[in-house]
Coordinates of C-alpha atoms in Angstrom, one line a residue:
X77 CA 42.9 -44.4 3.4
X78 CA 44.8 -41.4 5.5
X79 CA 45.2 -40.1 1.9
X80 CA 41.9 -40.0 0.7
X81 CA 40.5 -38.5 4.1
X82 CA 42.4 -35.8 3.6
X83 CA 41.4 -35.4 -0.3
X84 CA 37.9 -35.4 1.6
X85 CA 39.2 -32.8 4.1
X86 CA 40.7 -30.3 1.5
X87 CA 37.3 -30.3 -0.4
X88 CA 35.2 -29.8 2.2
X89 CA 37.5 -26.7 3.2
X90 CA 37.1 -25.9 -0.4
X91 CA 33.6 -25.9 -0.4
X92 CA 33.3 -23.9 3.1
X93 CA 35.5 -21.4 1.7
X94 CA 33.1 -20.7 -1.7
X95 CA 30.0 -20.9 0.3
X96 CA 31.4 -17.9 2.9
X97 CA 33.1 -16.1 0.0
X98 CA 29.7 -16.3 -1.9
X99 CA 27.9 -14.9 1.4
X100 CA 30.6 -12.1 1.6
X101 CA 30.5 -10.7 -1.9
X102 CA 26.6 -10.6 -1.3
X103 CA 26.7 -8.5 1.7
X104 CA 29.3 -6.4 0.3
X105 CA 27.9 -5.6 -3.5
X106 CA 26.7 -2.0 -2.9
X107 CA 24.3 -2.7 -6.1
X108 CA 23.1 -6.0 -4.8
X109 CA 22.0 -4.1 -2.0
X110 CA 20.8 -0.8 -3.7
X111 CA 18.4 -3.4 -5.5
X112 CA 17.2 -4.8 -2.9
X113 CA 16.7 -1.4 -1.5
X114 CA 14.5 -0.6 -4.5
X115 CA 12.2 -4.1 -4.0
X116 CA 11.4 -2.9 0.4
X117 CA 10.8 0.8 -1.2
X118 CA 8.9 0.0 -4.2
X119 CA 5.3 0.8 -4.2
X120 CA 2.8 -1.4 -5.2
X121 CA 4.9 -4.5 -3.9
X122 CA 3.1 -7.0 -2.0
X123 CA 5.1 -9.2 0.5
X124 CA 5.4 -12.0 -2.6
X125 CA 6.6 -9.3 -4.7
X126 CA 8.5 -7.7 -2.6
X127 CA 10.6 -11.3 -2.2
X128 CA 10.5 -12.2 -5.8
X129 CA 11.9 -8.7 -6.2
X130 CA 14.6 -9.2 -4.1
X131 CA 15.4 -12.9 -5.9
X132 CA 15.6 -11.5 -9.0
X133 CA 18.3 -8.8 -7.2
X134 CA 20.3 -11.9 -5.8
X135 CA 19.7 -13.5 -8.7
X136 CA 20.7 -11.1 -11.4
X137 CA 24.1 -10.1 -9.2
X138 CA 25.2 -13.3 -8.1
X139 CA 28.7 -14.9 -9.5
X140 CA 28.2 -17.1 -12.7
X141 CA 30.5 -19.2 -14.0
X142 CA 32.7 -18.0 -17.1
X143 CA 30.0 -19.4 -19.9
X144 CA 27.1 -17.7 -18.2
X145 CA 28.5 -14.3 -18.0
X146 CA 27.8 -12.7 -21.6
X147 CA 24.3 -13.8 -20.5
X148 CA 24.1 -11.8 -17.5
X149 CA 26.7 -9.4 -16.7
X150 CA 26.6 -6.3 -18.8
X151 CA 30.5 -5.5 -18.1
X152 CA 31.2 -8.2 -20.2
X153 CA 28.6 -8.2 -22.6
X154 CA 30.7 -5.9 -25.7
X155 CA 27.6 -5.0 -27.9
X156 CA 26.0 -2.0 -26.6
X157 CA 22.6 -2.8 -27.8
X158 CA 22.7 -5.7 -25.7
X159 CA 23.7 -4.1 -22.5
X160 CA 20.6 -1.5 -22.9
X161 CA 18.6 -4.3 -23.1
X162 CA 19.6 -6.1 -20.6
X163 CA 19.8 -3.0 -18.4
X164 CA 16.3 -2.3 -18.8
X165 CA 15.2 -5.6 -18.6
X166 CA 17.1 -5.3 -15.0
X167 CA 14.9 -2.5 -14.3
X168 CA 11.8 -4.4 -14.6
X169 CA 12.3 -4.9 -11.2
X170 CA 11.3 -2.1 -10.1
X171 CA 7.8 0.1 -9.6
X172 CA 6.4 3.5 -10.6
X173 CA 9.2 6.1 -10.4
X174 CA 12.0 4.0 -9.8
X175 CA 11.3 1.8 -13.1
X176 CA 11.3 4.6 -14.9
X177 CA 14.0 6.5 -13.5
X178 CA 16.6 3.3 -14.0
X179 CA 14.7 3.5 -17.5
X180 CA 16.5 6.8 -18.0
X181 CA 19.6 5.8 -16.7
X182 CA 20.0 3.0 -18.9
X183 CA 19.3 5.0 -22.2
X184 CA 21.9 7.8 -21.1
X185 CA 24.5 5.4 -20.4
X186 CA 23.7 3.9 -24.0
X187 CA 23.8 7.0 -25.6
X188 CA 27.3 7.9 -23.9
X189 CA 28.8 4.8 -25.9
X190 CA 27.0 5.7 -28.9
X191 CA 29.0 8.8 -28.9
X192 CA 32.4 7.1 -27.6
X193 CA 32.2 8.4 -24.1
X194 CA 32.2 5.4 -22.4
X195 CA 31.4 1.4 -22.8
X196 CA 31.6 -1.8 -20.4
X197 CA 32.2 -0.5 -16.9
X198 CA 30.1 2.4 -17.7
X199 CA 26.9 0.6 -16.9
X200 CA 28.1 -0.6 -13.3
X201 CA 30.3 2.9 -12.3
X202 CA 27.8 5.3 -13.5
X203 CA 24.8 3.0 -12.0
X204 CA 26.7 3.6 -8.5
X205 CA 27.0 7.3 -9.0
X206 CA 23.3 7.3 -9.5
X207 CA 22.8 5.7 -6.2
X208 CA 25.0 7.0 -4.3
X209 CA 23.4 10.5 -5.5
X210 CA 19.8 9.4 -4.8
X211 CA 21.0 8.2 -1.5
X212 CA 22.7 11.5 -0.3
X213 CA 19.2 13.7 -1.1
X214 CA 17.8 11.1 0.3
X215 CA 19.7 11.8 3.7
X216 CA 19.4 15.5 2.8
X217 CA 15.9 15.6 2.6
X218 CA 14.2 12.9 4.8
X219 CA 11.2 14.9 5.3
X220 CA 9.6 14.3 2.1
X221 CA 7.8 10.7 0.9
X222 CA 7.0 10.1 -3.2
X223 CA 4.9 7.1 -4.8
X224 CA 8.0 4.6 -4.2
X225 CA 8.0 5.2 -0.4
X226 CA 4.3 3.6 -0.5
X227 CA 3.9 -0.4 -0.2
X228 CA 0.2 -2.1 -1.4
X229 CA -0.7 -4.2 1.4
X230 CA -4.3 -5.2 0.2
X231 CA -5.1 -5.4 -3.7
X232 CA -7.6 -6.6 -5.9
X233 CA -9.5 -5.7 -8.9
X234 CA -11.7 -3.0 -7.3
X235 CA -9.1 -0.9 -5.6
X236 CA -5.9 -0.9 -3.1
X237 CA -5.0 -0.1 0.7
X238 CA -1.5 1.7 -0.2
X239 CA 0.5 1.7 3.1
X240 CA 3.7 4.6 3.8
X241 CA 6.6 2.5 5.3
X242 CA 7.4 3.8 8.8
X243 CA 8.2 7.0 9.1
X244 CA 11.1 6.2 12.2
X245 CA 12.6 4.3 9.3
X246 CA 13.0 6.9 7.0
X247 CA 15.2 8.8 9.1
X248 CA 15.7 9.1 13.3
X249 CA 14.7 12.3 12.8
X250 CA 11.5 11.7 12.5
X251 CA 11.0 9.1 15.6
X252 CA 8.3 11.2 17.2
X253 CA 5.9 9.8 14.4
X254 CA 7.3 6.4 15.0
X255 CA 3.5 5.6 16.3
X256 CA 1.8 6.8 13.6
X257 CA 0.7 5.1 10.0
X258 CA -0.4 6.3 6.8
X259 CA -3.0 4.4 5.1
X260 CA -5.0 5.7 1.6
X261 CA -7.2 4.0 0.3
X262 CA -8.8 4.0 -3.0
X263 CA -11.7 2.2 -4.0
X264 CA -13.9 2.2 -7.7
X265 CA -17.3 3.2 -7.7
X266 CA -20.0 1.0 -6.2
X267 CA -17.6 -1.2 -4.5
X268 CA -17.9 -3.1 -1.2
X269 CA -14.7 -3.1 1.7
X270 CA -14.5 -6.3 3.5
X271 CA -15.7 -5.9 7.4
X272 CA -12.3 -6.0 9.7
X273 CA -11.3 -4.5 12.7
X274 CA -7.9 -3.2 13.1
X275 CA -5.9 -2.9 16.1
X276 CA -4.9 0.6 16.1
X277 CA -7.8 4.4 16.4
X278 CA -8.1 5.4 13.0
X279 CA -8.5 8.9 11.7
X280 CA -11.1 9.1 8.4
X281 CA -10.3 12.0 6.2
X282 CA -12.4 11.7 2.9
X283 CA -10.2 13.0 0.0
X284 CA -12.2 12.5 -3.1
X285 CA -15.9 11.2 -3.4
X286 CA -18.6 9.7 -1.2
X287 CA -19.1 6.7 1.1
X288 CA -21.1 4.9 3.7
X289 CA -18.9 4.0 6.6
X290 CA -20.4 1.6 9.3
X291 CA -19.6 0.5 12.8
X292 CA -20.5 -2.8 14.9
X293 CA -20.5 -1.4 18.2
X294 CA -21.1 -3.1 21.4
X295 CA -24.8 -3.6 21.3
X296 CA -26.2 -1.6 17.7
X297 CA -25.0 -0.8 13.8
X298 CA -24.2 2.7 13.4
X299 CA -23.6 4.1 10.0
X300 CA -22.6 7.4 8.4
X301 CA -22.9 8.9 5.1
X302 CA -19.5 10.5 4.4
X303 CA -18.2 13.2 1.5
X304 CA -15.1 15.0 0.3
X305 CA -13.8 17.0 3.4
X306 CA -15.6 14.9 6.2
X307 CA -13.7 13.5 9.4
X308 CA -14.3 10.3 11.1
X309 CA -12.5 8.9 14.2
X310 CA -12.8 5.0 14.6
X311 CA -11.8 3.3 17.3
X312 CA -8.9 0.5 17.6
X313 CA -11.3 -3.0 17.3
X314 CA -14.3 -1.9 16.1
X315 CA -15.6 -4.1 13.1
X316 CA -16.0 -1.5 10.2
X317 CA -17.0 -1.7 6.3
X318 CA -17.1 0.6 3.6
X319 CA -19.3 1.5 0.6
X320 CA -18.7 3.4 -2.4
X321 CA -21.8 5.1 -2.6
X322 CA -21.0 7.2 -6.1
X323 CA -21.7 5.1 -9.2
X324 CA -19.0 7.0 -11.4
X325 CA -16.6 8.5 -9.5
X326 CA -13.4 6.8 -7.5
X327 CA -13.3 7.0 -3.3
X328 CA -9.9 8.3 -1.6
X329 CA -9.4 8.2 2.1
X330 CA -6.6 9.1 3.8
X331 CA -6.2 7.6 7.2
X332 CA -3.8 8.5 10.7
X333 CA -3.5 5.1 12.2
X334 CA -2.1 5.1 15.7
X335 CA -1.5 1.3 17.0
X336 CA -2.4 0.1 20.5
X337 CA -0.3 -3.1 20.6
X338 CA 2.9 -3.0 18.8
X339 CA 4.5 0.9 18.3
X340 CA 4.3 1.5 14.6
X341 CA 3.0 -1.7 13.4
X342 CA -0.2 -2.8 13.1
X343 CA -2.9 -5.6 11.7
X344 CA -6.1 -6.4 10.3
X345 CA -7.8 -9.1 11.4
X346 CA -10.8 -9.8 8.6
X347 CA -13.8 -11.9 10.4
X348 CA -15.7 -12.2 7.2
X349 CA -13.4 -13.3 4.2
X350 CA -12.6 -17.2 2.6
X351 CA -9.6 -17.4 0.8
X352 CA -9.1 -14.0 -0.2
X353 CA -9.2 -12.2 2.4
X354 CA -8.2 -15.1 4.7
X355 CA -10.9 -15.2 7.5
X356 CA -9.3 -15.5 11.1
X357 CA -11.8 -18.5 11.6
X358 CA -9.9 -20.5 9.1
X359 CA -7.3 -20.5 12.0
X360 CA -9.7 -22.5 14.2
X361 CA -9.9 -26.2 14.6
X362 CA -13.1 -27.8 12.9
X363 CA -14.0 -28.8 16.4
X364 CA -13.7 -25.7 17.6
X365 CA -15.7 -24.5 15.2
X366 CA -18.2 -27.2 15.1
X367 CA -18.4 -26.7 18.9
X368 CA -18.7 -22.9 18.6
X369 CA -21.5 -22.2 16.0
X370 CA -23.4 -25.7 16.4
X371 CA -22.8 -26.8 12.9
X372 CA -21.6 -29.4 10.8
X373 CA -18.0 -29.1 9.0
X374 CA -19.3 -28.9 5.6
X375 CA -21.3 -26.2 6.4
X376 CA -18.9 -24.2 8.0
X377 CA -16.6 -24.9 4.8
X378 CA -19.2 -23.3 2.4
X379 CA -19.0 -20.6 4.5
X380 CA -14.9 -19.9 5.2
X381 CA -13.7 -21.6 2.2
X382 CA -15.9 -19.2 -0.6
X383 CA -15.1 -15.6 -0.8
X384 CA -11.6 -15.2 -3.1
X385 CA -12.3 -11.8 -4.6
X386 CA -10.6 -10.0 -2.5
X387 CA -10.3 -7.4 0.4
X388 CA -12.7 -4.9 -2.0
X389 CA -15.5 -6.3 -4.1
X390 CA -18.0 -5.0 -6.5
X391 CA -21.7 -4.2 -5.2
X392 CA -25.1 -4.0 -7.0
X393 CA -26.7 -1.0 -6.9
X394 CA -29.7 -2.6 -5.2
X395 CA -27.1 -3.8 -2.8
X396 CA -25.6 -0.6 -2.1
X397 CA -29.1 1.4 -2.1
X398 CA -30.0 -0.9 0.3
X399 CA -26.6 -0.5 2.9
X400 CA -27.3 3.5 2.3
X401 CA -31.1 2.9 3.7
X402 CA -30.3 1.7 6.8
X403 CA -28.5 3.7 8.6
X404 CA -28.9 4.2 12.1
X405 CA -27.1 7.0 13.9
X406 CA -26.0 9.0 10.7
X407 CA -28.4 11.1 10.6
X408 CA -28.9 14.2 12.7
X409 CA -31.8 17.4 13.7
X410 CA -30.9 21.1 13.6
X411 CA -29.4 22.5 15.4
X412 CA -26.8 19.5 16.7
X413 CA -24.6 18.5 13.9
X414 CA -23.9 15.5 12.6
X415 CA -20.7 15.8 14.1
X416 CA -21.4 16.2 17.5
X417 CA -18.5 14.2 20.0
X418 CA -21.0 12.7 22.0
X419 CA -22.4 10.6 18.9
X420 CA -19.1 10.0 17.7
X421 CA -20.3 10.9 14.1
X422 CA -18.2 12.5 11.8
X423 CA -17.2 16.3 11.4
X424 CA -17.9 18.3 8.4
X425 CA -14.9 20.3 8.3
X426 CA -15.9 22.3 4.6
X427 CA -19.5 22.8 5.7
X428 CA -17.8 25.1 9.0
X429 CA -16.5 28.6 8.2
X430 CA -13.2 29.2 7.2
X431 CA -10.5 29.7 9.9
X432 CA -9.0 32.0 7.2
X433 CA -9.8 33.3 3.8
X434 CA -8.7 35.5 1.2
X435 CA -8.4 36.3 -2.8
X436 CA -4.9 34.1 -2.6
X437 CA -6.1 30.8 -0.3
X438 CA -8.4 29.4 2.5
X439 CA -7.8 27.7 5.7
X440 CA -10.2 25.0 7.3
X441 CA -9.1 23.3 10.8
X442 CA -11.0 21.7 13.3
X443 CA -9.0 20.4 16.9
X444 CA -10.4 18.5 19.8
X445 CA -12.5 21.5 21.4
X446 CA -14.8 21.3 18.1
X447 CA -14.2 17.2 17.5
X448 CA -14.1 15.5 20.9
X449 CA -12.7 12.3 19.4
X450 CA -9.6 14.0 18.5
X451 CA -8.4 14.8 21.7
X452 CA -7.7 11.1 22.2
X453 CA -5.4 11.1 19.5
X454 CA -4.2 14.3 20.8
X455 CA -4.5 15.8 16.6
X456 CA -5.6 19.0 15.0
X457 CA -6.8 18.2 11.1
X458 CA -6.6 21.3 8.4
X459 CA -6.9 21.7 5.0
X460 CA -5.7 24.8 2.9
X461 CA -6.7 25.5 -0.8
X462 CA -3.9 28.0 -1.9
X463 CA -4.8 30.1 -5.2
X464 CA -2.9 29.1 -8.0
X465 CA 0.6 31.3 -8.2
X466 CA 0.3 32.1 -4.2
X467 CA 1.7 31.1 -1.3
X468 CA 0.8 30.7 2.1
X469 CA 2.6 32.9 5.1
X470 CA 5.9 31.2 6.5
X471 CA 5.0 30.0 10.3
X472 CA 6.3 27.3 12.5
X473 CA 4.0 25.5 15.4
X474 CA 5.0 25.9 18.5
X475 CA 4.6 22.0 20.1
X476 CA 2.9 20.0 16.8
X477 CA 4.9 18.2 13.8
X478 CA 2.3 18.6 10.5
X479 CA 2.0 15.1 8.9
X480 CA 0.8 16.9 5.2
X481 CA -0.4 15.0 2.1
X482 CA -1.5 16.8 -1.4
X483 CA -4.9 15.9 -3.1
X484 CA -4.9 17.8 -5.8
X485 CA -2.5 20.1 -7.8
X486 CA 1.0 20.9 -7.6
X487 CA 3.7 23.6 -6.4
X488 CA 6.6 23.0 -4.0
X489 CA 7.7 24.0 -0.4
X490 CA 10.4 25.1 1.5
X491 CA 11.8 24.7 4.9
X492 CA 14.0 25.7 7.4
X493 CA 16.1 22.7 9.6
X494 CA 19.0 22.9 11.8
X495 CA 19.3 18.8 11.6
X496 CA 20.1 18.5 8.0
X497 CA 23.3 20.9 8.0
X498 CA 25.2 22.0 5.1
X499 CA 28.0 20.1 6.3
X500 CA 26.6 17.0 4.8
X501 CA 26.9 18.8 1.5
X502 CA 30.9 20.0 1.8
X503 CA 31.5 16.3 2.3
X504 CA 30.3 15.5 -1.1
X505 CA 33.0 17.5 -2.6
X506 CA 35.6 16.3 -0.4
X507 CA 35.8 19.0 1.8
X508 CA 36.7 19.0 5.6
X509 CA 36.3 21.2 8.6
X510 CA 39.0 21.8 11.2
X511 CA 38.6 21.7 14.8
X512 CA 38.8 25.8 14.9
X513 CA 35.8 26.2 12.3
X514 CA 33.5 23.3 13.9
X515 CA 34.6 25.5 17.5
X516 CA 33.4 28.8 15.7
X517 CA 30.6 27.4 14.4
X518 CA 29.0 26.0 17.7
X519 CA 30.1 29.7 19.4
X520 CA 27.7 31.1 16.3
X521 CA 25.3 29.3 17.2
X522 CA 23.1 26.7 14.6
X523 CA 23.2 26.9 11.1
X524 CA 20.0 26.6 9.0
X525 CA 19.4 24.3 6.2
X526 CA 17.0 25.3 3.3
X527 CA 14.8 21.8 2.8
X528 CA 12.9 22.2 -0.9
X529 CA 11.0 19.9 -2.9
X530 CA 8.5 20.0 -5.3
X531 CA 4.7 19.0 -4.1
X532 CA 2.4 16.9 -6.6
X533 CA -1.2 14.3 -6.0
X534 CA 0.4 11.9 -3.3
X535 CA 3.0 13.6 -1.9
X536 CA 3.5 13.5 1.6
X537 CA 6.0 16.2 3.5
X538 CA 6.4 15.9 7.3
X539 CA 7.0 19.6 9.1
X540 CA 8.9 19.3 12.6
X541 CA 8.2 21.4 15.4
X542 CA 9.6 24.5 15.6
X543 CA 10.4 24.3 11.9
X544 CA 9.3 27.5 9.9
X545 CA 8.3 26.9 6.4
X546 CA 6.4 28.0 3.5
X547 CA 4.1 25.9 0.9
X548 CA 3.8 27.8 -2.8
X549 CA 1.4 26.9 -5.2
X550 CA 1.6 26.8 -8.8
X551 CA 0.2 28.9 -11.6
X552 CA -1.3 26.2 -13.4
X553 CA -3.2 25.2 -10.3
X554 CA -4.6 25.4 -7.0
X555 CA -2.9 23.3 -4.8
X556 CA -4.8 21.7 -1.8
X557 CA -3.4 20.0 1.4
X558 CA -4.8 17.5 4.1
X559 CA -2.6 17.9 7.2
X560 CA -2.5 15.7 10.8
X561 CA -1.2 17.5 13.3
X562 CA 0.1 15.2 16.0
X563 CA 0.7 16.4 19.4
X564 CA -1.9 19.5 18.8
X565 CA -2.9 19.8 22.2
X566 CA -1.8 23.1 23.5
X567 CA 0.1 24.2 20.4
X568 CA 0.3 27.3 18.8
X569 CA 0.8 28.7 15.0
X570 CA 3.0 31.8 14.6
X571 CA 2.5 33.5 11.9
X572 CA 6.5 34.9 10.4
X573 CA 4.9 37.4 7.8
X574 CA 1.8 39.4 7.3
X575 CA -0.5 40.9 9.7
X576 CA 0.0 39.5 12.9
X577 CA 3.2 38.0 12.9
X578 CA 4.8 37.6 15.8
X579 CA 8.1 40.2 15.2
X580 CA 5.1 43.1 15.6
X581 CA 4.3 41.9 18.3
X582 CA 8.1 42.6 20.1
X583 CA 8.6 46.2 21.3
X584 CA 10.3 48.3 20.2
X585 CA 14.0 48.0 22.2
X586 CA 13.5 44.3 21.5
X587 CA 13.6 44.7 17.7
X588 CA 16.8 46.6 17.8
X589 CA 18.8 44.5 20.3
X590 CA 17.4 41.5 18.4
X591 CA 18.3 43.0 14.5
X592 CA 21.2 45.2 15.2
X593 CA 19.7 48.1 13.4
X594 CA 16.6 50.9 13.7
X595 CA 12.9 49.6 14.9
X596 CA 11.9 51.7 11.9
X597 CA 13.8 49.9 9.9
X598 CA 12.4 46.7 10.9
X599 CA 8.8 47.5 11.1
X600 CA 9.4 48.6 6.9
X601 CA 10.2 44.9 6.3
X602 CA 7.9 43.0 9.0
X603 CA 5.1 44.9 8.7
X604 CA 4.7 46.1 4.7
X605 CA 2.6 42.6 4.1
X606 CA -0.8 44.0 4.9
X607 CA -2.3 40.3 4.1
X608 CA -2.9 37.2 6.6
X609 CA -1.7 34.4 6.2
X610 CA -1.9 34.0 2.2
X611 CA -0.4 36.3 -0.2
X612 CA 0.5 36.5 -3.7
X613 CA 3.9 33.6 -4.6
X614 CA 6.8 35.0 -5.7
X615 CA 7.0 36.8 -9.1
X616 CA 2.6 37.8 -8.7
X617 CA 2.0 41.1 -9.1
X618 CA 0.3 42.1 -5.6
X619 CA -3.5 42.0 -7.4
X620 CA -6.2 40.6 -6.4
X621 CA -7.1 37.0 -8.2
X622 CA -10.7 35.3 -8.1
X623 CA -9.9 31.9 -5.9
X624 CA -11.1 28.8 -7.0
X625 CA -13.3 26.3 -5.8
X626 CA -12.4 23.2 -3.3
X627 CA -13.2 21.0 -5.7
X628 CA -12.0 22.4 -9.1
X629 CA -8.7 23.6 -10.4
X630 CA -8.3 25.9 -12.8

């Protein structure tokens, strides 16, 4: 007896053992969690995606036993047409520009074999390069956010709400956004958003199209007819749908969400709805229900129990001519705009001159002493069209970080930022500062990192602060820009370049203490731009080119 309970014993320590030893080598695989990196990134996931995602991960990197293994580890799997398959059938995994970019990897790593320079381990010690790479721009650059940094929180046939994760958990650097929420959404023609109220003030900015937005408000409907370049503010619990008015052509709007209960996070609560979207009174007991509306279970059933089509549906055009007839408050008489604070309405920020023009761009902006509703939100909204093959002046902003999303076209930007240091860059290569050269460098004063990346439809670059930078268009296109500026109130814009900028503006004594060298010699380089704030990008000739419409490129 003493015997077998300790044949008992030993097993269960046995089994103890391989269970922890199992949990360890999870935690520890850098690839098991890369992948499951990929899955929280990934846009398009929804929360059951996002979890089979991360099964598969666990699932495709977990310990088999001996048999199993040609089936599932590449290492040992000794045909190479057999590893890239099962390589890419790994990276099915993934979404958008992360599927294709493990895609790529997979093939070069193939192709490497073919030509002898490398097999087996390959796949695994090449695949961690590749991340390690991806994660150390990441860390170099946290200011910028691509397709895969988007998540799909609502989805059906008709279009998509397309959520950017937090910015606070893209980098610390960026915690004075951590209240703050990117929402676009993107809806086909003639289609119907669910009624919901959300518990955080929204910002409207219509990118692309035309819609009908309404409001329940305390006592009255009020609806608005809205079009490209039109702002709306709605406040946090105020039952709101959505039409897409245009029979052809696909809605975009990009919304600032600011929540009011739980910092960075917030939710939709959808009163109307069935299945899909799950109505809030599905939560209810019957006889609560029962009690509340005066009617019979079945009834209420064939009310909460019907719609399953989704959080965006497909509307008649009777239907739709019909919402577009009734509105009540959207319309306004000359001379008080449409987009007057006191109605709350929204504010036509292309039909209002530009702040700044020229052959090479144009500037719109409205803050809260044109749009009332702003200044609760304390944010300044702009939009600038740069020329194709221009550039707009470097400046910085004095008090307010520039949340800044393209809508159309393409180019790139560049930045200067004292966080992101260079130092960062000599680790890569194994490279190490003494105590003397970190002394000298904090008696020097900070060093400046350049931050580039390339701009294209949907990509979002945040601009600290303080933070001088400069946005460059392409020559195949103009490239436009919707920007929230948060904490707007009281900043101010200064100009680096061109007429105006703030270097004229020193006198003279100030320019040579501050340059080491002649005033002359200064005002040669400072003040030879004799534009504002757009100019021809670098390698233009400095002539004058005919500036395209908002809503073309060329």
């Amino acid at each position: 007896m003493a015997f077998k309970t300790k044949i008992y014993f030993l097993l269960l320590v046995l089994c103890v053992y391989s269970v922890c030893a199992l949990a360890t080598s999870s935690k520890k695989d850098p690839q098991l969690q890369a992948c499951k990196r990929e899955c929280e990134v990934s846009r398009g996931h929804d929360e059951k995606q996002r979890r089979e995602c991360i099964s598969r991960c666990e699932d495709y990197y977990k310990p088999r036993d001996p048999k199993e293994r040609d089936e599932w580890n590449i290492e040992t799997e000794t045909d190479p047409e057999k590893r890239l398959q099962q390589c890419q059938t790994h990276c099915e995994s993934f979404r958008g520009q992360e599927r294709e970019r493990c895609r790529s990897r997979c093939q070069e790593r193939y192709e490497k074999e073919q030509q002898g320079q490398g097999r087996g381990d390959s796949y695994r010690s090449e695949e961690q390069e590749q991340e390690q790479e991806q994660e150390r721009e990441r860390d170099q650059n946290p200011y910028v956010f691509e397709e895969e940094h988007f998540q799909t929180r609502s989805r059906s046939e008709h279009g998509k709400f397309d959520v950017l994760q937090r910015f606070n958990k893209r980098s610390k650097l960026l915690r004075g956004l951590e209240n703050y929420r990117l929402v676009v959404l993107e809806a086909n023609p003639q289609t119907f958003v669910i009624p919901a109220h959300v518990d955080a003030d929204r910002l409207l900015f219509v990118a692309k199209g035309r819609a009908t937005v309404t409001q329940i408000l305390e006592n009255k409907r009020e609806s608005h007819s809205l079009e490209c370049g039109d702002i709306l503010r709605i406040r946090s619990g105020v039952p709101t749908y959505i039409i897409n008015t245009h029979e052809n052509e696909k809605l975009y709007i990009i919304k600032l969400y600011r929540p009011v209960n739980i910092p960075d996070e917030y939710e939709v609560f959808f009163g109307a709805g069935g299945r899909n979207p799950q109505s809030f009174f599905n939560a209810f007991s019957s006889e609560i229900l029962e009690a509340a509306f005066k009617t019979d279970r079945s009834s209420l059933e064939r009310i909460f129990k019907q719609q399953s089509d989704g959080v965006i549906v497909k509307a008649s055009k009777q239907q739709i001519e019909s919402m577009s007839q009734h509105e009540e408050g959207g319309s306004s008489m000359w001379p008080f705009p449409a987009g007057e604070a006191s109605r709350g309405g929204p504010f036509r920020l292309f039909k209002q001159k530009a702040t700044e023009s020229n052959d090479y761009g144009e500037l719109f902006e409205v803050d809260s002493s044109e749009y009332r509703p702003l200044r609760d939100l304390d944010v300044q909204v702009s939009f600038a069209n740069i020329t194709k093959g221009s550039m707009s002046a470097p400046f910085f902003n004095s008090k307010a970080t520039k949340i800044a999303v393209v809508i159309r076209g393409n180019g790139y930007f560049e930045m200067a930022c004292p966080h992101v240091s260079s130092s960062s860059r000599e680790q890569q290569h194994g490279e190490r500062e003494t105590s003397s050269r970190s002394t000298r460098a904090e008696e020097e004063g900070p060093r400046y990192h350049k931050i580039r990346s390339k701009l294209e439809v949907g990509t979002v670059f945040i601009v600290p602060a303080g933070h001088p930078v400069a946005t460059v268009a392409s020559r195949s296109s103009n490239l436009q820009v919707v920007c929230f500026e948060v904490n707007a109130e009281g900043n101010i814009r200064y100009p680096l370049a061109g007429k105006g900028n703030m270097i004229q503006l020193m006198e003279k004594e100030a320019k040579e203490l501050a340059f080491n060298t002649k005033a002359q010699d200064v005002d040669q380089v400072f003040g030879k731009q004799d534009l504002k704030w757009f100019f021809p990008g670098p390698g233009q000739q400095q002539q004058r080119h005919h500036r395209g419409g908002r809503g073309t490129e060329e």
